[in-house]
Amino acid sequence: MAAQGLGADASPSPRFLLLFAVMLSAWLGGFRPALLATAISVPADAYLFEPPIGEFAVRLEYVPRFLAFVVSALLACALGARRRSAAETVALGMDRDPPARGVAASYVHPLTAGAFAIGIFLLDTLTPFEIAVPVLYVAVVLMAVNFYQARGVLLVCFGCMALTMLSYVLTPGEGSHGIGLLNSSLSLAAIGVTTFLGLKNQSAVASLRRARDELGGKVRELRRANTMLQTEIIERERAEEALQEARAALAHTARVATLGELTASIAHEVNQPLVGVVTSGNASLRWLAAEQPNLEAARRAVERMVRDGHRAADVLDRIRALIKKAPTKKERVDVNEIICEVIALTRTELQRNGVSLQTELANELPPVSGDRIQLQQVILNLIVNAIEAMTGEGAERRELLVSSGEDGLNGVVVAVHDSGVGFGQESADRLFNAFYTTKGKGMGMGLAISRRIIESHGGRLWATPNVPRGATFRFRLPIDGEEAPSSRHVRSPSSAMDLP
Ligand code: ADP
């Protein structure tokens, strides 16, 4: 009865092909296709192979055999699906955590597989030839793929094949030997194919893992390089900031040094209005002390005092602004206004050195965008240099011309033209080098700083020797905003505005 229940009289081989189909679906497609294959093959088995044949019912004595088929199908389905999900996990790089993998592996422990194999062997040996139990070894191979390398899987495969053949030999001589041989051959083929597919899958997973590890290494390297690059950028930014601060400090020092040279001039410039205040004060006292006080004259004298007081305050304001260590501040500035301010500071120095000053400033010069104090520093530096060039040895005439105008290319050009000692063409480029000086007490920073200031305003500063003597220093700044109308009147000689 038991032997009959396990299918002693049924045609066995094709129904295990159904089982094989389930396994293949699980292996190649995963859980859902395997479940679908199971859902199709179970009724197919009941209809085609379980008595009564041709009906979906199963006779009571065949229920164990039918259940054995269902369980085998579900087992193959679960194991195949698990293999696939393991491969996908590796491909997605999610199996990084070795302990997690260990737990997963213990799920299909080698001992379980061994016990399963022994169970199959006993069942196969004890059941008649017609029941192709050895096809279940496929499940053992699938388990082995989970925890053994290729060599181990092959050993398991050969072991299962050997057990299949041993069962064939040991099975009591009931039933058809032909069918037994066919079942065993089919099972051997199923074991072989499963091993082959398992190993292929294993090597695919291994190469995926290798590729992922390599990629991980490259990503780590890239991250390291990126961090280093960012650190370098931050350091460079810090160095740039420090350089900027050092430059600003140097520019400030140069400004203070230039003003130091102008001390006599500045003192005179402040003294003049103060003398005026005192004179006007005395005069107004006299007007008021008269027998008949002349109030009108006294009022005019007080007005002069107020005006002179403002003049002195203006001079001090300009000096304070120049000395101030203020950061760069761009605004719309009138270049002519800046020239006049600097001339006011240097007027006494010019007179003291017998320099005759001429100005040719363009009317309605368009404004430029710039830092007023820095531009003052440039012009001051050029004028002081010109005075020194004209008062040194070898200078005869002392004529200074300061001009401004448009260059017709949307720029404003300022020229400081002197009749001093001039310079040779060979030293024209070196003039702007830091620390280049021909003066005993010179710093050689004035022109270097001036050029940097003009370039930071988007302009250019250059020098040309004059014929027969002297030098002209020019700088050009871009006009702030719209293209300037070309009809503006420029009083300066056109040559003075030429670009080199
Ligand atoms: P410093 O005035 O301290 O020497 P600068 O950078 O202002 O530093 O000038 C550098 C050099 O350029 C001067 O020493 C001088 O030789 C030359 N130089 C500057 N201006 C003139 C000028 N107007 N005429 C002739 N040479 C000049």
PDB file of C-alpha atoms in Angstrom, residues 170-444:
ATOM      1  CA  LEU A 170      20.844  -1.619  -3.654  1.00  0.00           C
ATOM      2  CA  THR A 171      17.157  -1.179  -4.501  1.00  0.00           C
ATOM      3  CA  PRO A 172      15.348  -4.520  -4.069  1.00  0.00           C
ATOM      4  CA  GLY A 173      14.565  -6.085  -7.444  1.00  0.00           C
ATOM      5  CA  GLU A 174      10.888  -5.040  -7.489  1.00  0.00           C
ATOM      6  CA  GLY A 175       9.488  -3.261 -10.515  1.00  0.00           C
ATOM      7  CA  SER A 176      11.021  -2.515 -13.875  1.00  0.00           C
ATOM      8  CA  HIS A 177      14.808  -2.217 -14.015  1.00  0.00           C
ATOM      9  CA  GLY A 178      14.468  -0.362 -17.317  1.00  0.00           C
ATOM     10  CA  ILE A 179      12.403   2.410 -15.754  1.00  0.00           C
ATOM     11  CA  GLY A 180      14.781   2.491 -12.777  1.00  0.00           C
ATOM     12  CA  LEU A 181      17.730   2.907 -15.131  1.00  0.00           C
ATOM     13  CA  LEU A 182      15.931   5.663 -17.014  1.00  0.00           C
ATOM     14  CA  ASN A 183      14.974   7.457 -13.759  1.00  0.00           C
ATOM     15  CA  SER A 184      18.506   7.196 -12.426  1.00  0.00           C
ATOM     16  CA  SER A 185      19.982   8.481 -15.725  1.00  0.00           C
ATOM     17  CA  LEU A 186      17.558  11.407 -15.744  1.00  0.00           C
ATOM     18  CA  SER A 187      18.414  12.179 -12.120  1.00  0.00           C
ATOM     19  CA  LEU A 188      22.135  12.024 -12.910  1.00  0.00           C
ATOM     20  CA  ALA A 189      21.555  14.431 -15.798  1.00  0.00           C
ATOM     21  CA  ALA A 190      19.515  16.742 -13.541  1.00  0.00           C
ATOM     22  CA  ILE A 191      22.263  16.685 -10.888  1.00  0.00           C
ATOM     23  CA  GLY A 192      24.917  17.382 -13.546  1.00  0.00           C
ATOM     24  CA  VAL A 193      22.982  20.246 -15.160  1.00  0.00           C
ATOM     25  CA  THR A 194      22.175  21.780 -11.779  1.00  0.00           C
ATOM     26  CA  THR A 195      25.835  21.581 -10.756  1.00  0.00           C
ATOM     27  CA  PHE A 196      26.892  23.194 -14.019  1.00  0.00           C
ATOM     28  CA  LEU A 197      24.333  26.001 -13.658  1.00  0.00           C
ATOM     29  CA  GLY A 198      25.172  26.430  -9.971  1.00  0.00           C
ATOM     30  CA  LEU A 199      28.882  26.741 -10.675  1.00  0.00           C
ATOM     31  CA  LYS A 200      28.273  29.194 -13.499  1.00  0.00           C
ATOM     32  CA  ASN A 201      26.094  31.250 -11.233  1.00  0.00           C
ATOM     33  CA  GLN A 202      28.683  31.051  -8.477  1.00  0.00           C
ATOM     34  CA  SER A 203      31.470  32.277 -10.736  1.00  0.00           C
ATOM     35  CA  ALA A 204      29.217  35.074 -12.044  1.00  0.00           C
ATOM     36  CA  VAL A 205      28.503  36.119  -8.457  1.00  0.00           C
ATOM     37  CA  ALA A 206      32.217  35.928  -7.628  1.00  0.00           C
ATOM     38  CA  SER A 207      33.201  38.121 -10.580  1.00  0.00           C
ATOM     39  CA  LEU A 208      30.420  40.551  -9.704  1.00  0.00           C
ATOM     40  CA  ARG A 209      31.755  40.674  -6.153  1.00  0.00           C
ATOM     41  CA  ARG A 210      35.295  41.220  -7.455  1.00  0.00           C
ATOM     42  CA  ALA A 211      34.112  43.981  -9.775  1.00  0.00           C
ATOM     43  CA  ARG A 212      32.194  45.564  -6.907  1.00  0.00           C
ATOM     44  CA  ASP A 213      35.244  45.385  -4.630  1.00  0.00           C
ATOM     45  CA  GLU A 214      37.434  46.947  -7.334  1.00  0.00           C
ATOM     46  CA  LEU A 215      34.837  49.640  -7.840  1.00  0.00           C
ATOM     47  CA  GLY A 216      34.661  50.173  -4.085  1.00  0.00           C
ATOM     48  CA  GLY A 217      38.465  50.533  -4.008  1.00  0.00           C
ATOM     49  CA  LYS A 218      38.361  53.051  -6.836  1.00  0.00           C
ATOM     50  CA  VAL A 219      35.560  54.984  -5.147  1.00  0.00           C
ATOM     51  CA  ARG A 220      37.578  55.061  -1.914  1.00  0.00           C
ATOM     52  CA  GLU A 221      40.632  56.268  -3.844  1.00  0.00           C
ATOM     53  CA  LEU A 222      38.557  58.944  -5.561  1.00  0.00           C
ATOM     54  CA  ARG A 223      37.138  60.009  -2.202  1.00  0.00           C
ATOM     55  CA  ARG A 224      40.651  60.256  -0.761  1.00  0.00           C
ATOM     56  CA  ALA A 225      41.826  62.281  -3.781  1.00  0.00           C
ATOM     57  CA  ASN A 226      38.774  64.494  -3.474  1.00  0.00           C
ATOM     58  CA  THR A 227      39.423  65.126   0.225  1.00  0.00           C
ATOM     59  CA  MET A 228      43.056  65.956  -0.518  1.00  0.00           C
ATOM     60  CA  LEU A 229      41.996  68.278  -3.316  1.00  0.00           C
ATOM     61  CA  GLN A 230      39.539  70.052  -1.055  1.00  0.00           C
ATOM     62  CA  THR A 231      42.171  70.451   1.663  1.00  0.00           C
ATOM     63  CA  GLU A 232      44.542  71.843  -0.960  1.00  0.00           C
ATOM     64  CA  ILE A 233      41.896  74.270  -2.197  1.00  0.00           C
ATOM     65  CA  ILE A 234      41.212  75.467   1.349  1.00  0.00           C
ATOM     66  CA  GLU A 235      44.943  75.885   1.981  1.00  0.00           C
ATOM     67  CA  ARG A 236      45.350  77.742  -1.294  1.00  0.00           C
ATOM     68  CA  GLU A 237      42.435  80.004  -0.422  1.00  0.00           C
ATOM     69  CA  ARG A 238      44.006  80.697   2.973  1.00  0.00           C
ATOM     70  CA  ALA A 239      47.364  81.443   1.314  1.00  0.00           C
ATOM     71  CA  GLU A 240      45.604  83.706  -1.189  1.00  0.00           C
ATOM     72  CA  GLU A 241      43.876  85.560   1.652  1.00  0.00           C
ATOM     73  CA  ALA A 242      47.183  85.921   3.515  1.00  0.00           C
ATOM     74  CA  LEU A 243      48.818  87.209   0.322  1.00  0.00           C
ATOM     75  CA  GLN A 244      45.980  89.661  -0.173  1.00  0.00           C
ATOM     76  CA  GLU A 245      46.406  90.904   3.392  1.00  0.00           C
ATOM     77  CA  ALA A 246      50.183  91.178   2.939  1.00  0.00           C
ATOM     78  CA  ARG A 247      49.676  93.150  -0.291  1.00  0.00           C
ATOM     79  CA  ALA A 248      47.203  95.477   1.396  1.00  0.00           C
ATOM     80  CA  ALA A 249      49.635  95.994   4.278  1.00  0.00           C
ATOM     81  CA  LEU A 250      52.455  96.722   1.821  1.00  0.00           C
ATOM     82  CA  ALA A 251      50.290  99.147  -0.137  1.00  0.00           C
ATOM     83  CA  HIS A 252      49.422 100.848   3.125  1.00  0.00           C
ATOM     84  CA  THR A 253      53.094 101.089   4.088  1.00  0.00           C
ATOM     85  CA  ALA A 254      53.959 102.529   0.681  1.00  0.00           C
ATOM     86  CA  ARG A 255      51.183 105.094   1.048  1.00  0.00           C
ATOM     87  CA  VAL A 256      52.388 106.144   4.476  1.00  0.00           C
ATOM     88  CA  ALA A 257      55.971 106.312   3.162  1.00  0.00           C
ATOM     89  CA  THR A 258      54.890 108.549   0.267  1.00  0.00           C
ATOM     90  CA  LEU A 259      52.988 110.788   2.643  1.00  0.00           C
ATOM     91  CA  GLY A 260      56.089 110.877   4.842  1.00  0.00           C
ATOM     92  CA  GLU A 261      58.018 112.268   1.898  1.00  0.00           C
ATOM     93  CA  LEU A 262      55.340 114.896   1.543  1.00  0.00           C
ATOM     94  CA  THR A 263      55.369 115.948   5.200  1.00  0.00           C
ATOM     95  CA  ALA A 264      56.707 119.441   4.497  1.00  0.00           C
ATOM     96  CA  SER A 265      54.182 119.919   1.751  1.00  0.00           C
ATOM     97  CA  ILE A 266      51.289 118.684   3.906  1.00  0.00           C
ATOM     98  CA  ALA A 267      52.387 120.784   6.867  1.00  0.00           C
ATOM     99  CA  HIS A 268      52.438 123.826   4.615  1.00  0.00           C
ATOM    100  CA  GLU A 269      49.072 122.888   3.114  1.00  0.00           C
ATOM    101  CA  VAL A 270      47.514 122.773   6.618  1.00  0.00           C
ATOM    102  CA  ASN A 271      49.455 125.762   7.869  1.00  0.00           C
ATOM    103  CA  GLN A 272      48.250 128.091   5.099  1.00  0.00           C
ATOM    104  CA  PRO A 273      44.565 128.075   6.061  1.00  0.00           C
ATOM    105  CA  LEU A 274      45.525 128.253   9.747  1.00  0.00           C
ATOM    106  CA  VAL A 275      47.563 131.409   9.078  1.00  0.00           C
ATOM    107  CA  GLY A 276      44.536 132.700   7.165  1.00  0.00           C
ATOM    108  CA  VAL A 277      42.297 131.983  10.167  1.00  0.00           C
ATOM    109  CA  VAL A 278      44.616 133.859  12.504  1.00  0.00           C
ATOM    110  CA  THR A 279      44.975 136.817  10.137  1.00  0.00           C
ATOM    111  CA  SER A 280      41.222 137.062   9.575  1.00  0.00           C
ATOM    112  CA  GLY A 281      40.620 136.685  13.339  1.00  0.00           C
ATOM    113  CA  ASN A 282      42.977 139.585  14.101  1.00  0.00           C
ATOM    114  CA  ALA A 283      41.373 141.682  11.388  1.00  0.00           C
ATOM    115  CA  SER A 284      37.873 141.059  12.708  1.00  0.00           C
ATOM    116  CA  LEU A 285      39.032 141.957  16.245  1.00  0.00           C
ATOM    117  CA  ARG A 286      40.389 145.214  14.873  1.00  0.00           C
ATOM    118  CA  TRP A 287      37.124 145.992  13.028  1.00  0.00           C
ATOM    119  CA  LEU A 288      35.157 145.305  16.184  1.00  0.00           C
ATOM    120  CA  ALA A 289      37.510 147.274  18.492  1.00  0.00           C
ATOM    121  CA  ALA A 290      37.251 150.486  16.419  1.00  0.00           C
ATOM    122  CA  GLU A 291      35.384 153.415  17.867  1.00  0.00           C
ATOM    123  CA  GLN A 292      32.695 152.784  15.346  1.00  0.00           C
ATOM    124  CA  PRO A 293      32.847 149.019  14.828  1.00  0.00           C
ATOM    125  CA  ASN A 294      32.719 148.021  11.149  1.00  0.00           C
ATOM    126  CA  LEU A 295      30.401 145.073  11.499  1.00  0.00           C
ATOM    127  CA  GLU A 296      30.227 144.356   7.788  1.00  0.00           C
ATOM    128  CA  ALA A 297      34.044 144.061   7.473  1.00  0.00           C
ATOM    129  CA  ALA A 298      34.177 141.967  10.659  1.00  0.00           C
ATOM    130  CA  ARG A 299      31.505 139.631   9.234  1.00  0.00           C
ATOM    131  CA  ARG A 300      33.531 139.155   5.991  1.00  0.00           C
ATOM    132  CA  ALA A 301      36.661 138.387   8.064  1.00  0.00           C
ATOM    133  CA  VAL A 302      34.768 135.762  10.067  1.00  0.00           C
ATOM    134  CA  GLU A 303      33.453 134.254   6.797  1.00  0.00           C
ATOM    135  CA  ARG A 304      37.092 133.962   5.581  1.00  0.00           C
ATOM    136  CA  MET A 305      37.981 132.286   8.883  1.00  0.00           C
ATOM    137  CA  VAL A 306      35.213 129.722   8.391  1.00  0.00           C
ATOM    138  CA  ARG A 307      36.316 129.065   4.773  1.00  0.00           C
ATOM    139  CA  ASP A 308      39.971 128.619   5.798  1.00  0.00           C
ATOM    140  CA  GLY A 309      38.919 126.348   8.638  1.00  0.00           C
ATOM    141  CA  HIS A 310      37.051 124.138   6.129  1.00  0.00           C
ATOM    142  CA  ARG A 311      40.108 124.119   3.842  1.00  0.00           C
ATOM    143  CA  ALA A 312      42.349 122.879   6.660  1.00  0.00           C
ATOM    144  CA  ALA A 313      39.764 120.255   7.643  1.00  0.00           C
ATOM    145  CA  ASP A 314      39.569 119.071   4.005  1.00  0.00           C
ATOM    146  CA  VAL A 315      43.326 118.606   3.805  1.00  0.00           C
ATOM    147  CA  LEU A 316      43.324 116.635   7.053  1.00  0.00           C
ATOM    148  CA  ASP A 317      40.387 114.526   5.809  1.00  0.00           C
ATOM    149  CA  ARG A 318      42.282 113.631   2.635  1.00  0.00           C
ATOM    150  CA  ILE A 319      45.390 112.670   4.599  1.00  0.00           C
ATOM    151  CA  ARG A 320      43.354 110.627   7.070  1.00  0.00           C
ATOM    152  CA  ALA A 321      41.643 108.809   4.210  1.00  0.00           C
ATOM    153  CA  LEU A 322      44.983 108.024   2.566  1.00  0.00           C
ATOM    154  CA  ILE A 323      46.514 106.749   5.798  1.00  0.00           C
ATOM    155  CA  LYS A 324      43.445 104.684   6.668  1.00  0.00           C
ATOM    156  CA  LYS A 325      43.939 100.947   6.157  1.00  0.00           C
ATOM    157  CA  ALA A 326      40.549 100.512   4.508  1.00  0.00           C
ATOM    158  CA  PRO A 327      39.641  97.471   2.367  1.00  0.00           C
ATOM    159  CA  THR A 328      39.036  97.929  -1.377  1.00  0.00           C
ATOM    160  CA  LYS A 329      35.742  99.722  -1.965  1.00  0.00           C
ATOM    161  CA  LYS A 330      34.507 100.084  -5.555  1.00  0.00           C
ATOM    162  CA  GLU A 331      32.282 103.070  -6.340  1.00  0.00           C
ATOM    163  CA  ARG A 332      31.624 105.408  -9.259  1.00  0.00           C
ATOM    164  CA  VAL A 333      34.426 107.923  -9.148  1.00  0.00           C
ATOM    165  CA  ASP A 334      35.272 111.040 -11.111  1.00  0.00           C
ATOM    166  CA  VAL A 335      38.934 110.728 -12.128  1.00  0.00           C
ATOM    167  CA  ASN A 336      39.326 114.529 -12.530  1.00  0.00           C
ATOM    168  CA  GLU A 337      38.167 115.038  -8.952  1.00  0.00           C
ATOM    169  CA  ILE A 338      40.784 112.564  -7.721  1.00  0.00           C
ATOM    170  CA  ILE A 339      43.513 114.316  -9.750  1.00  0.00           C
ATOM    171  CA  CYS A 340      42.524 117.678  -8.196  1.00  0.00           C
ATOM    172  CA  GLU A 341      42.572 116.221  -4.680  1.00  0.00           C
ATOM    173  CA  VAL A 342      46.062 114.818  -5.153  1.00  0.00           C
ATOM    174  CA  ILE A 343      47.321 118.049  -6.737  1.00  0.00           C
ATOM    175  CA  ALA A 344      45.995 119.914  -3.673  1.00  0.00           C
ATOM    176  CA  LEU A 345      48.125 117.674  -1.484  1.00  0.00           C
ATOM    177  CA  THR A 346      51.275 118.127  -3.573  1.00  0.00           C
ATOM    178  CA  ARG A 347      50.917 121.792  -4.558  1.00  0.00           C
ATOM    179  CA  THR A 348      53.374 123.096  -1.973  1.00  0.00           C
ATOM    180  CA  GLU A 349      55.899 120.373  -2.799  1.00  0.00           C
ATOM    181  CA  LEU A 350      55.696 121.359  -6.462  1.00  0.00           C
ATOM    182  CA  GLN A 351      56.228 125.014  -5.597  1.00  0.00           C
ATOM    183  CA  ARG A 352      59.052 124.251  -3.197  1.00  0.00           C
ATOM    184  CA  ASN A 353      60.878 122.361  -5.959  1.00  0.00           C
ATOM    185  CA  GLY A 354      60.161 125.004  -8.583  1.00  0.00           C
ATOM    186  CA  VAL A 355      58.063 122.666 -10.704  1.00  0.00           C
ATOM    187  CA  SER A 356      55.557 124.355 -12.977  1.00  0.00           C
ATOM    188  CA  LEU A 357      52.324 122.376 -13.151  1.00  0.00           C
ATOM    189  CA  GLN A 358      49.935 122.321 -16.043  1.00  0.00           C
ATOM    190  CA  THR A 359      46.678 120.368 -16.175  1.00  0.00           C
ATOM    191  CA  GLU A 360      44.627 119.396 -19.207  1.00  0.00           C
ATOM    192  CA  LEU A 361      41.570 117.673 -17.821  1.00  0.00           C
ATOM    193  CA  ALA A 362      38.746 116.591 -20.140  1.00  0.00           C
ATOM    194  CA  ASN A 363      35.344 118.156 -19.563  1.00  0.00           C
ATOM    195  CA  GLU A 364      32.550 115.829 -18.480  1.00  0.00           C
ATOM    196  CA  LEU A 365      34.805 112.845 -18.122  1.00  0.00           C
ATOM    197  CA  PRO A 366      32.606 109.742 -17.635  1.00  0.00           C
ATOM    198  CA  PRO A 367      32.946 108.117 -14.211  1.00  0.00           C
ATOM    199  CA  VAL A 368      34.906 104.908 -13.691  1.00  0.00           C
ATOM    200  CA  SER A 369      34.278 102.188 -11.162  1.00  0.00           C
ATOM    201  CA  GLY A 370      37.051 102.121  -8.600  1.00  0.00           C
ATOM    202  CA  ASP A 371      38.432 102.587  -5.136  1.00  0.00           C
ATOM    203  CA  ARG A 372      38.939 106.336  -4.648  1.00  0.00           C
ATOM    204  CA  ILE A 373      41.770 105.954  -2.121  1.00  0.00           C
ATOM    205  CA  GLN A 374      43.685 103.437  -4.217  1.00  0.00           C
ATOM    206  CA  LEU A 375      43.407 105.609  -7.343  1.00  0.00           C
ATOM    207  CA  GLN A 376      44.564 108.622  -5.296  1.00  0.00           C
ATOM    208  CA  GLN A 377      47.561 106.567  -4.228  1.00  0.00           C
ATOM    209  CA  VAL A 378      48.459 105.764  -7.865  1.00  0.00           C
ATOM    210  CA  ILE A 379      48.271 109.410  -9.001  1.00  0.00           C
ATOM    211  CA  LEU A 380      50.108 110.612  -5.896  1.00  0.00           C
ATOM    212  CA  ASN A 381      52.859 108.099  -6.558  1.00  0.00           C
ATOM    213  CA  LEU A 382      53.208 109.144 -10.219  1.00  0.00           C
ATOM    214  CA  ILE A 383      53.356 112.848  -9.310  1.00  0.00           C
ATOM    215  CA  VAL A 384      55.895 112.339  -6.490  1.00  0.00           C
ATOM    216  CA  ASN A 385      58.051 110.202  -8.850  1.00  0.00           C
ATOM    217  CA  ALA A 386      57.835 112.905 -11.511  1.00  0.00           C
ATOM    218  CA  ILE A 387      58.909 115.605  -9.006  1.00  0.00           C
ATOM    219  CA  GLU A 388      61.849 113.451  -7.909  1.00  0.00           C
ATOM    220  CA  ALA A 389      62.832 112.745 -11.535  1.00  0.00           C
ATOM    221  CA  MET A 390      62.880 116.502 -12.233  1.00  0.00           C
ATOM    222  CA  THR A 391      64.768 117.512  -9.115  1.00  0.00           C
ATOM    223  CA  GLY A 392      67.489 114.885  -9.435  1.00  0.00           C
ATOM    224  CA  GLU A 393      70.851 115.360 -11.123  1.00  0.00           C
ATOM    225  CA  GLY A 394      70.759 116.056 -14.859  1.00  0.00           C
ATOM    226  CA  ALA A 395      67.273 117.536 -14.925  1.00  0.00           C
ATOM    227  CA  GLU A 396      67.073 121.035 -16.383  1.00  0.00           C
ATOM    228  CA  ARG A 397      63.493 122.071 -16.991  1.00  0.00           C
ATOM    229  CA  ARG A 398      60.874 121.247 -14.409  1.00  0.00           C
ATOM    230  CA  GLU A 399      57.577 120.987 -16.206  1.00  0.00           C
ATOM    231  CA  LEU A 400      54.798 118.686 -15.165  1.00  0.00           C
ATOM    232  CA  LEU A 401      51.670 118.056 -17.209  1.00  0.00           C
ATOM    233  CA  VAL A 402      48.776 116.044 -15.810  1.00  0.00           C
ATOM    234  CA  SER A 403      46.080 115.232 -18.346  1.00  0.00           C
ATOM    235  CA  SER A 404      42.941 113.156 -18.556  1.00  0.00           C
ATOM    236  CA  GLY A 405      40.629 112.145 -21.392  1.00  0.00           C
ATOM    237  CA  GLU A 406      38.827 109.349 -23.164  1.00  0.00           C
ATOM    238  CA  ASP A 407      40.691 106.987 -25.449  1.00  0.00           C
ATOM    239  CA  GLY A 408      37.741 106.387 -27.809  1.00  0.00           C
ATOM    240  CA  LEU A 409      37.698 102.710 -26.759  1.00  0.00           C
ATOM    241  CA  ASN A 410      35.385 103.142 -23.793  1.00  0.00           C
ATOM    242  CA  GLY A 411      38.237 103.947 -21.455  1.00  0.00           C
ATOM    243  CA  VAL A 412      39.567 106.899 -19.464  1.00  0.00           C
ATOM    244  CA  VAL A 413      43.290 107.617 -19.725  1.00  0.00           C
ATOM    245  CA  VAL A 414      45.307 109.667 -17.233  1.00  0.00           C
ATOM    246  CA  ALA A 415      48.846 110.781 -18.210  1.00  0.00           C
ATOM    247  CA  VAL A 416      51.567 112.250 -15.969  1.00  0.00           C
ATOM    248  CA  HIS A 417      54.116 113.822 -18.277  1.00  0.00           C
ATOM    249  CA  ASP A 418      57.417 115.179 -16.882  1.00  0.00           C
ATOM    250  CA  SER A 419      60.657 116.664 -18.165  1.00  0.00           C
ATOM    251  CA  GLY A 420      62.870 114.775 -15.716  1.00  0.00           C
ATOM    252  CA  VAL A 421      65.807 112.422 -16.162  1.00  0.00           C
ATOM    253  CA  GLY A 422      63.664 109.864 -17.941  1.00  0.00           C
ATOM    254  CA  PHE A 423      64.708 106.247 -18.388  1.00  0.00           C
ATOM    255  CA  GLY A 424      66.280 104.076 -21.044  1.00  0.00           C
ATOM    256  CA  GLN A 425      64.129 101.774 -23.130  1.00  0.00           C
ATOM    257  CA  GLU A 426      65.990  98.810 -21.583  1.00  0.00           C
ATOM    258  CA  SER A 427      64.732  99.624 -18.082  1.00  0.00           C
ATOM    259  CA  ALA A 428      61.148 100.352 -19.214  1.00  0.00           C
ATOM    260  CA  ASP A 429      59.925  96.906 -18.114  1.00  0.00           C
ATOM    261  CA  ARG A 430      61.931  96.752 -14.892  1.00  0.00           C
ATOM    262  CA  LEU A 431      60.412  99.991 -13.555  1.00  0.00           C
ATOM    263  CA  PHE A 432      57.343  98.038 -12.477  1.00  0.00           C
ATOM    264  CA  ASN A 433      59.256  95.210 -10.801  1.00  0.00           C
ATOM    265  CA  ALA A 434      58.941  95.082  -7.018  1.00  0.00           C
ATOM    266  CA  PHE A 435      62.000  96.521  -5.243  1.00  0.00           C
ATOM    267  CA  TYR A 436      63.438  98.072  -8.427  1.00  0.00           C
ATOM    268  CA  THR A 437      64.709 101.520  -7.495  1.00  0.00           C
ATOM    269  CA  THR A 438      67.427 103.902  -8.594  1.00  0.00           C
ATOM    270  CA  LYS A 439      66.970 106.145  -5.580  1.00  0.00           C
ATOM    271  CA  GLY A 440      69.188 106.031  -2.515  1.00  0.00           C
ATOM    272  CA  LYS A 441      66.247 105.918  -0.119  1.00  0.00           C
ATOM    273  CA  GLY A 442      63.731 104.390  -2.507  1.00  0.00           C
ATOM    274  CA  MET A 443      61.636 101.325  -1.708  1.00  0.00           C
ATOM    275  CA  GLY A 444      60.986 100.311  -5.298  1.00  0.00           C
TER     276      GLY A 444
END
